[in-house]
Coordinates of C-alpha atoms in Angstrom, one line a residue:
X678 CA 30.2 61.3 83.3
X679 CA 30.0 58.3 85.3
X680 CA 28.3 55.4 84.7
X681 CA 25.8 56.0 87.8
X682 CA 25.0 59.0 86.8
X683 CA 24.8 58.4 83.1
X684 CA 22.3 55.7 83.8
X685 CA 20.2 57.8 86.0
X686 CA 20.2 60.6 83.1
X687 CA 18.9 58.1 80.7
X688 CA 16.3 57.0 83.0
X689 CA 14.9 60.4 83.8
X690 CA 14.6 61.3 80.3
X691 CA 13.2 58.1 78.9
X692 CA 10.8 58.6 82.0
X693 CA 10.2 61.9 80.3
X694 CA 9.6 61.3 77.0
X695 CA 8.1 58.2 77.2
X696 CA 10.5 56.8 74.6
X697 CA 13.7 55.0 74.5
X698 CA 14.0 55.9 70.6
X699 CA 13.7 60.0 71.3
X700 CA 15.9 59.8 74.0
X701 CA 18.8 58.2 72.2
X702 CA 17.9 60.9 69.5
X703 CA 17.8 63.9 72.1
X704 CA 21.7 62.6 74.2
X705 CA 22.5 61.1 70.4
X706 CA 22.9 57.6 71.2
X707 CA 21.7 54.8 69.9
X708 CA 18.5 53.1 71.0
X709 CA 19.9 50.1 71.9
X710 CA 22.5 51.5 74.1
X711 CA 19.8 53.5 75.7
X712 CA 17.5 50.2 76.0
X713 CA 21.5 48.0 77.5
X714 CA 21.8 51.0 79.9
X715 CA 18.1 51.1 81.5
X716 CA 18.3 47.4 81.6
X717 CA 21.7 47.3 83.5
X718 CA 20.4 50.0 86.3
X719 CA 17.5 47.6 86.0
X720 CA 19.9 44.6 87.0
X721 CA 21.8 46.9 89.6
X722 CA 18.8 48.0 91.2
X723 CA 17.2 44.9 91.2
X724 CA 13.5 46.3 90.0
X725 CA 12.4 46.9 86.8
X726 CA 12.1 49.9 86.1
X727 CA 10.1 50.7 82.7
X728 CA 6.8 48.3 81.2
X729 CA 7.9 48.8 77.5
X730 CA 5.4 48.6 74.6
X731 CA 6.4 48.7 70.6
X732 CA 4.8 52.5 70.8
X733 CA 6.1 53.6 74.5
X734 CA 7.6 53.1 77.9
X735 CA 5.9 53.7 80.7
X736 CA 7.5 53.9 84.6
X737 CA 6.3 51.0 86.6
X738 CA 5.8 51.7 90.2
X739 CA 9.7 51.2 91.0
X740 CA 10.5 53.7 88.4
X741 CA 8.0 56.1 89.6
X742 CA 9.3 56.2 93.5
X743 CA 12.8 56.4 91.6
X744 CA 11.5 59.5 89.7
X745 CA 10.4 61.0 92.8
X746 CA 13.5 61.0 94.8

């Protein structure tokens, strides 16, 4: 999978669940390599992409018009 792409997984499905701790679960990962990955699209894309809380993550307005493409 490249990197691009794997990125763009994680995002949609942490978009999804609302969770960077259920996604690692779900593509069995570990939540801090799903937090590094969101943060280096994050960096590539120069937006961010997620307003993170202890409880949830919720797509900011970047990560919504991302979502929708």
């Amino acid at each position: 999978m490249s990197n691009r792409f794997q990125q763009l997984s994680i995002f949609v499905r942490a978009a999804e669940t609302g969770s960077f701790s259920r996604t690692a679960r779900e593509l069995g990962l570990s939540q801090p390599s799903v937090s590094r990955i969101v943060h280096e699209l994050e960096e590539r894309l120069g937006v961010k992409l997620f307003l993170r809380s202890t409880r949830r993550v919720t797509p900011t307005e970047a990560g919504i018009a991302l979502l929708e493409r």
